Amino acid sequence: MAERWDAVVLGAGVGGLVAAFDLSRGGARVLVLDAADRPGGTVAGTTVMVGDGRTVAVDVGAESFATRTPVVGDLARELGLTVVDPDLRGAWAYAGAGTDDDPARALPLPRTATLGIPTTPWAPDVRRVLGIAGAVRAWWDLGMARTPVPDSLAAWVTQRLGPTVLERLVAPVAGGIHSADPATLDPRAVAPQLVAAYEKTGSLLRAASTLADAPGRGNTKPGSAVAGIDGGMHRLVEALADTVSSAGGEVRLGVRVDGLERVEDGDGGWRVTGTAGAGTVAAEAPRVVVALPRTPALALLAPLLGPELPEPGEAPGSRGSDTSRGGSDVRLITLVLRAPVLDVAPRGTGVLVAPGADVRAKGLTHASAKWSWLRSQLPDGVHVVRLSYGRAGDPEPTVPPTVEEAVADAARLLGVPLDPSQVLDHLDTHWPDALAPARPADRATADDAAHRLPGLAVVGAWVAGTGLAAVVGQARAAVEGTRAVGR
Ligand SMILES: Cc1cc2nc3c(=O)[nH]c(=O)nc-3n(C[C@H](O)[C@H](O)[C@H](O)COP(=O)(O)OP(=O)(O)OC[C@H]3O[C@@H](n4cnc5c(N)ncnc54)[C@H](O)[C@@H]3O)c2cc1C
């Protein structure tokens, strides 16, 4: 016998929980199923020891959200959470192989509009990073004829603004956000608004200015076009899950969903099946939201959409069978350090590392400098830093660094002496296949599913694009759309 619900949501990441929250607010009793032992997906918190017998909750997944749209801030306030700004000192970039020809260097990142692309090369903070020759080359963009947008962000930036902008600004910033070499990032997937602005203005600098001037962007320091939540981003998923439960729904964990089919008899709708330990789960509902990552989502959707319906340019039969990893195998190392030398935040809120630099970490967040809510909970001289390892396209799984390696990388990136004996606690959080950019063909598949399968919506980063702003906005719109379709 299958359980009956008003809606079943597959996956309790942010996408699934936001969908469940909106369905609950509309009066539906919602069942959310997730394979993990906690809700939230890649938004997760845990506690660390900070000395003096105290513990503090920290984020070990997403820790901020982009403020280019108000969607996440609005949602947080709706849930009664307090939105907070990061420290204004901004982030730094680290580049260089550490050789005579290419010495290692750390530079404060200037104001940029998006993905490290400056709005003008002549702002003093930009010129300091680019040098006169790099700034002059970037400035040429304004006089160049419009050129077609290539498939690679690196090629686009080099073509329009020159190699110095790529190496010193775009590689560390875009690499930090997408965990990938800009050569592998398609501008249409990672910066669709920038591409649209470029198509209008014919200049990459002008396009970047348009975005920087957009409402809500402000003329901000890198890393400050984001906001956080007092107490950590994990508070958002906890509040969403609590609200769904108190509205008569249920967030059921430890259930791996493996079947989705139309129910033709009785009330019709959808039947979801899954396994929970040695048992099985079956639930039926007129509405279903698929909020799983790409591979399990496509495994469920492919039989419903039919393999004979390829996307333009896609080989017949390939839909749903492409399970290639587009993401990175991320290891996030959290270090709690007794290090008064970090009180001055020597690298502001953190460091983005350009590919090819002489440290294996691809980025460092000085979390206790970035977030005052965290700083205020730590004993004097104690700091929390997060280092991330693993870039998209790396053929092998990321080998987790030892504590000694992580401390050595932190010392190099922060430009201060640090020793493993200063570590009060450390965490190694593994995020396999994380941060895969959304592909246009995937968006088309999700639209196709929503259009052709009544009562079904597809949400999540593989459709919306990486990041909470993209995922929350798309989930809310998709659920709204499903209601309109009805059964
Ligand atoms: C280390 C890291 C740092 C990040 N930092 C930021 C940041 O600072 N700011 C930002 O905006 N974004 C950040 N992101 C990206 C952001 O977290 C994601 O884009 C977003 O949370 C994705 O949400 P989602 O619901 O689409 O997917 P997910 O969070 O991946 O959720 C999918 C859920 O599906 C479940 N699931 C999978 N298979 C099954 C199955 N068969 N049955 C049942 N359940 C299943 C999983 O357990 C998971 O809970 C970060 C990501 C990572 C990994």
Coordinates of N, CA, C and O in Angstrom, one line a residue, residues 56-163:
V56 N 31.3 25.4 18.7 CA 30.6 26.4 17.9 C 30.1 25.7 16.6 O 30.9 24.9 16.0
A57 N 28.9 26.1 16.1 CA 28.5 25.5 14.8 C 29.0 26.3 13.7 O 29.0 27.5 13.7
V58 N 29.6 25.6 12.7 CA 30.1 26.2 11.5 C 29.5 25.6 10.2 O 29.0 24.4 10.3
D59 N 29.6 26.3 9.1 CA 29.1 25.7 7.8 C 30.2 24.9 7.3 O 31.4 25.3 7.3
V60 N 29.9 23.7 6.7 CA 30.9 22.9 6.0 C 30.5 22.7 4.6 O 31.1 21.8 3.9
G61 N 29.5 23.4 4.1 CA 29.2 23.5 2.7 C 29.0 24.9 2.3 O 29.9 25.7 2.7
A62 N 27.9 25.3 1.6 CA 27.7 26.7 1.3 C 27.7 27.6 2.5 O 27.2 27.2 3.6
E63 N 28.4 28.8 2.4 CA 28.5 29.6 3.6 C 27.9 31.0 3.3 O 27.9 31.9 4.2
S64 N 27.5 31.3 2.1 CA 27.0 32.6 1.8 C 26.1 32.5 0.6 O 26.0 31.4 0.0
F65 N 25.4 33.6 0.2 CA 24.6 33.6 -1.1 C 24.8 34.9 -1.8 O 25.1 35.9 -1.2
A66 N 24.7 34.8 -3.1 CA 24.9 36.0 -4.0 C 23.7 36.9 -3.8 O 22.5 36.4 -3.7
T67 N 24.0 38.2 -3.8 CA 22.9 39.2 -3.6 C 22.5 39.8 -4.9 O 21.8 40.9 -4.9
R68 N 22.9 39.2 -6.0 CA 22.5 39.8 -7.3 C 21.0 39.8 -7.5 O 20.4 40.5 -8.3
T69 N 20.3 38.9 -6.8 CA 18.8 38.9 -6.8 C 18.4 38.8 -5.3 O 19.2 38.3 -4.5
P70 N 17.2 39.3 -4.9 CA 16.9 39.4 -3.5 C 16.3 38.0 -3.0 O 15.9 37.9 -1.9
V71 N 16.3 37.0 -3.9 CA 15.5 35.8 -3.5 C 15.9 35.1 -2.2 O 15.0 34.7 -1.4
V72 N 17.2 34.9 -2.0 CA 17.6 34.2 -0.8 C 17.4 35.0 0.5 O 16.9 34.5 1.5
G73 N 17.7 36.3 0.4 CA 17.5 37.2 1.5 C 16.0 37.3 1.9 O 15.7 37.2 3.1
D74 N 15.2 37.4 0.9 CA 13.7 37.4 1.1 C 13.2 36.1 1.8 O 12.5 36.2 2.8
L75 N 13.7 35.0 1.3 CA 13.3 33.7 1.9 C 13.8 33.6 3.3 O 13.0 33.2 4.2
A76 N 15.1 34.0 3.6 CA 15.6 34.0 5.0 C 14.7 34.8 5.9 O 14.4 34.4 7.0
R77 N 14.4 36.0 5.5 CA 13.6 36.9 6.3 C 12.2 36.3 6.5 O 11.6 36.4 7.6
E78 N 11.6 35.7 5.5 CA 10.3 35.0 5.6 C 10.4 33.9 6.7 O 9.4 33.7 7.4
L79 N 11.6 33.3 6.9 CA 11.7 32.2 7.8 C 12.1 32.8 9.2 O 12.4 32.0 10.1
G80 N 12.2 34.1 9.3 CA 12.6 34.7 10.6 C 14.1 34.7 10.9 O 14.5 34.9 12.0
L81 N 14.9 34.5 9.9 CA 16.3 34.5 10.0 C 16.9 35.9 9.8 O 16.3 36.7 9.1
T82 N 18.1 36.2 10.3 CA 18.7 37.5 10.2 C 19.8 37.4 9.1 O 20.7 36.6 9.2
V83 N 19.6 38.3 8.1 CA 20.6 38.3 7.0 C 21.8 39.2 7.4 O 21.5 40.3 8.0
V84 N 23.0 38.8 7.2 CA 24.2 39.6 7.6 C 25.1 39.8 6.5 O 25.2 39.0 5.6
D85 N 25.8 40.9 6.5 CA 26.9 41.2 5.5 C 28.2 40.7 6.0 O 28.5 40.6 7.2
P86 N 29.0 40.3 5.0 CA 30.4 39.8 5.4 C 31.2 41.1 5.7 O 30.9 42.2 5.4
D87 N 32.4 40.8 6.3 CA 33.4 41.9 6.6 C 33.7 42.5 5.3 O 33.8 41.9 4.2
L88 N 33.9 43.9 5.4 CA 34.1 44.6 4.1 C 35.5 44.6 3.6 O 35.8 45.2 2.6
R89 N 36.4 43.9 4.3 CA 37.8 44.0 3.9 C 38.1 43.3 2.5 O 39.1 43.5 1.9
G90 N 37.1 42.4 2.1 CA 37.3 41.8 0.7 C 38.3 40.7 0.7 O 39.0 40.4 1.7
A91 N 38.4 40.1 -0.4 CA 39.3 38.9 -0.6 C 40.5 39.2 -1.4 O 40.6 40.3 -2.0
W92 N 41.5 38.3 -1.3 CA 42.7 38.4 -2.1 C 42.8 37.3 -3.1 O 42.1 36.3 -3.1
A93 N 43.7 37.6 -4.1 CA 44.1 36.5 -5.0 C 45.5 36.0 -4.8 O 46.3 36.8 -4.3
Y94 N 45.7 34.8 -5.1 CA 47.1 34.2 -4.9 C 47.4 33.6 -6.3 O 46.6 32.8 -6.8
A95 N 48.6 33.9 -6.8 CA 48.9 33.3 -8.1 C 50.5 33.1 -8.2 O 51.2 33.6 -7.3
G96 N 50.9 32.4 -9.2 CA 52.3 32.2 -9.4 C 52.8 30.8 -9.0 O 52.4 30.3 -7.9
A97 N 53.7 30.3 -9.8 CA 54.2 28.9 -9.6 C 55.4 28.9 -8.6 O 55.9 27.9 -8.2
G98 N 55.8 30.1 -8.1 CA 56.9 30.2 -7.1 C 58.3 30.0 -7.8 O 59.2 29.7 -7.1
T99 N 58.4 30.2 -9.1 CA 59.6 30.2 -9.8 C 60.2 31.6 -10.0 O 59.4 32.6 -9.8
D100 N 61.4 31.7 -10.5 CA 62.0 33.1 -10.8 C 61.1 33.8 -11.9 O 60.9 35.0 -11.8
D101 N 60.7 33.0 -12.9 CA 59.9 33.6 -13.9 C 58.5 33.9 -13.5 O 57.8 34.9 -14.0
D102 N 58.0 33.2 -12.5 CA 56.6 33.3 -12.1 C 56.5 33.2 -10.6 O 56.0 32.3 -10.0
P103 N 57.0 34.3 -10.0 CA 57.0 34.2 -8.5 C 55.6 34.2 -7.9 O 54.7 34.7 -8.5
A104 N 55.5 33.6 -6.7 CA 54.2 33.5 -6.0 C 53.9 35.0 -5.5 O 54.8 35.7 -5.1
R105 N 52.6 35.3 -5.6 CA 52.2 36.7 -5.2 C 50.8 36.7 -4.7 O 49.9 36.0 -5.2
A106 N 50.6 37.5 -3.7 CA 49.2 37.7 -3.1 C 48.8 39.1 -3.3 O 49.6 40.0 -3.0
L107 N 47.6 39.4 -3.9 CA 47.2 40.8 -4.1 C 45.8 40.9 -3.7 O 45.0 40.0 -3.9
P108 N 45.4 42.1 -3.1 CA 44.0 42.3 -2.8 C 43.2 42.4 -4.0 O 43.6 43.1 -5.0
L109 N 42.1 41.7 -4.1 CA 41.3 41.7 -5.3 C 40.5 43.1 -5.4 O 40.0 43.5 -4.4
P110 N 40.5 43.6 -6.6 CA 39.8 44.9 -6.7 C 38.3 44.7 -6.9 O 37.8 43.5 -6.9
R111 N 37.6 45.8 -7.0 CA 36.1 45.7 -7.2 C 35.9 45.1 -8.6 O 36.5 45.6 -9.6
T112 N 35.1 44.1 -8.7 CA 34.8 43.6 -10.0 C 33.3 43.3 -10.1 O 32.7 43.1 -9.1
A113 N 32.8 43.2 -11.3 CA 31.4 43.1 -11.5 C 31.0 41.6 -11.3 O 30.1 41.3 -10.5
T114 N 31.7 40.7 -12.0 CA 31.3 39.3 -12.0 C 32.4 38.5 -12.4 O 33.2 38.9 -13.3
L115 N 32.6 37.4 -11.8 CA 33.7 36.4 -12.2 C 35.1 37.0 -12.3 O 35.9 36.6 -13.0
G116 N 35.3 38.1 -11.6 CA 36.6 38.8 -11.6 C 36.8 39.7 -12.8 O 37.9 40.3 -13.0
I117 N 35.8 39.9 -13.6 CA 35.9 40.8 -14.8 C 35.7 42.3 -14.3 O 34.7 42.6 -13.7
P118 N 36.7 43.2 -14.5 CA 36.5 44.5 -14.0 C 35.6 45.4 -14.8 O 35.3 45.1 -16.0
T119 N 35.1 46.4 -14.2 CA 34.2 47.3 -14.9 C 35.0 48.4 -15.6 O 34.6 48.9 -16.7
T120 N 36.2 48.7 -15.1 CA 37.1 49.6 -15.7 C 38.5 49.2 -15.3 O 38.8 48.9 -14.2
P121 N 39.5 49.2 -16.3 CA 40.8 48.8 -15.9 C 41.6 50.0 -15.2 O 42.7 49.8 -14.7
W122 N 41.0 51.2 -15.2 CA 41.7 52.3 -14.7 C 41.4 52.6 -13.2 O 42.0 53.5 -12.6
A123 N 40.5 51.9 -12.6 CA 40.3 52.1 -11.2 C 41.6 51.8 -10.5 O 42.3 50.8 -10.9
P124 N 42.1 52.6 -9.5 CA 43.4 52.4 -8.9 C 43.6 50.9 -8.4 O 44.7 50.3 -8.6
D125 N 42.5 50.3 -7.8 CA 42.7 48.9 -7.3 C 42.9 47.9 -8.4 O 43.5 46.9 -8.3
V126 N 42.2 48.2 -9.6 CA 42.4 47.3 -10.7 C 43.7 47.5 -11.4 O 44.4 46.5 -11.7
R127 N 44.1 48.7 -11.5 CA 45.4 49.0 -12.2 C 46.6 48.5 -11.4 O 47.5 48.0 -12.0
R128 N 46.4 48.5 -10.1 CA 47.5 48.0 -9.2 C 47.7 46.5 -9.5 O 48.8 46.0 -9.6
V129 N 46.6 45.8 -9.8 CA 46.7 44.3 -10.1 C 47.2 44.1 -11.5 O 48.0 43.2 -11.7
L130 N 46.7 44.9 -12.4 CA 47.0 44.6 -13.9 C 48.3 45.2 -14.3 O 48.9 44.7 -15.3
G131 N 48.8 46.2 -13.7 CA 49.9 47.0 -14.2 C 49.4 47.8 -15.4 O 48.3 47.6 -15.9
I132 N 50.3 48.8 -15.8 CA 49.8 49.7 -16.9 C 49.6 48.9 -18.2 O 48.6 49.1 -18.9
A133 N 50.5 48.0 -18.5 CA 50.4 47.3 -19.8 C 49.1 46.4 -19.8 O 48.3 46.4 -20.8
G134 N 48.8 45.8 -18.7 CA 47.6 44.9 -18.6 C 46.3 45.8 -18.7 O 45.4 45.4 -19.3
A135 N 46.4 47.0 -18.0 CA 45.2 47.9 -18.1 C 45.0 48.4 -19.5 O 43.8 48.5 -19.9
V136 N 46.1 48.8 -20.2 CA 45.9 49.3 -21.5 C 45.3 48.2 -22.4 O 44.4 48.5 -23.2
R137 N 45.8 47.0 -22.3 CA 45.3 45.9 -23.1 C 43.8 45.7 -22.8 O 43.0 45.5 -23.8
A138 N 43.4 45.7 -21.6 CA 42.0 45.5 -21.2 C 41.1 46.6 -21.8 O 40.0 46.4 -22.3
W139 N 41.7 47.9 -21.8 CA 40.9 49.0 -22.3 C 40.6 49.0 -23.8 O 39.6 49.5 -24.2
W140 N 41.5 48.2 -24.6 CA 41.2 48.0 -26.0 C 39.8 47.5 -26.3 O 39.2 47.8 -27.3
D141 N 39.3 46.8 -25.3 CA 38.0 46.1 -25.5 C 36.9 47.2 -25.9 O 36.1 46.9 -26.8
L142 N 37.0 48.4 -25.4 CA 36.0 49.4 -25.7 C 36.0 49.8 -27.2 O 35.0 50.2 -27.7
G143 N 37.2 49.7 -27.8 CA 37.3 50.1 -29.2 C 37.2 48.9 -30.2 O 37.2 49.1 -31.4
M144 N 37.1 47.7 -29.7 CA 37.1 46.5 -30.6 C 35.7 46.3 -31.1 O 34.7 46.6 -30.4
A145 N 35.6 45.7 -32.3 CA 34.3 45.3 -32.9 C 33.8 44.2 -32.0 O 34.5 43.5 -31.4
R146 N 32.5 44.0 -32.1 CA 31.8 42.9 -31.4 C 32.3 41.6 -32.0 O 32.4 41.4 -33.2
T147 N 32.7 40.6 -31.1 CA 33.2 39.3 -31.6 C 32.2 38.3 -31.1 O 31.7 38.5 -30.0
P148 N 32.1 37.1 -31.7 CA 31.2 36.1 -31.2 C 31.7 35.6 -29.8 O 32.9 35.6 -29.6
V149 N 30.8 35.2 -28.9 CA 31.2 34.7 -27.6 C 31.6 33.3 -27.8 O 30.9 32.4 -28.2
P150 N 32.9 33.0 -27.5 CA 33.4 31.6 -27.6 C 32.8 30.7 -26.5 O 32.2 31.2 -25.6
D151 N 33.1 29.4 -26.6 CA 32.5 28.4 -25.6 C 33.3 28.4 -24.3 O 33.0 27.8 -23.4
S152 N 34.5 29.1 -24.3 CA 35.3 29.1 -23.1 C 35.5 30.5 -22.5 O 35.7 31.5 -23.2
L153 N 35.2 30.6 -21.2 CA 35.4 31.9 -20.5 C 36.8 32.4 -20.7 O 37.0 33.6 -20.9
A154 N 37.8 31.5 -20.6 CA 39.2 31.9 -20.7 C 39.4 32.6 -22.1 O 40.1 33.6 -22.2
A155 N 38.9 31.9 -23.1 CA 39.1 32.4 -24.5 C 38.4 33.8 -24.7 O 39.0 34.7 -25.3
W156 N 37.3 33.9 -24.1 CA 36.5 35.2 -24.2 C 37.2 36.3 -23.6 O 37.4 37.4 -24.1
V157 N 37.7 36.1 -22.3 CA 38.4 37.1 -21.5 C 39.7 37.5 -22.2 O 40.0 38.7 -22.3
T158 N 40.4 36.5 -22.7 CA 41.7 36.8 -23.3 C 41.5 37.6 -24.6 O 42.2 38.6 -24.8
Q159 N 40.5 37.2 -25.4 CA 40.2 37.9 -26.6 C 39.8 39.4 -26.4 O 40.4 40.3 -27.0
R160 N 39.0 39.6 -25.4 CA 38.5 41.0 -25.2 C 39.4 41.8 -24.3 O 39.6 43.0 -24.6
L161 N 39.9 41.2 -23.2 CA 40.6 42.0 -22.2 C 42.1 41.6 -22.0 O 42.8 42.3 -21.3
G162 N 42.5 40.6 -22.7 CA 44.0 40.2 -22.6 C 44.3 39.2 -21.5 O 43.5 38.9 -20.6
P163 N 45.5 38.6 -21.6 CA 45.8 37.5 -20.7 C 46.0 37.9 -19.3 O 45.8 37.1 -18.3

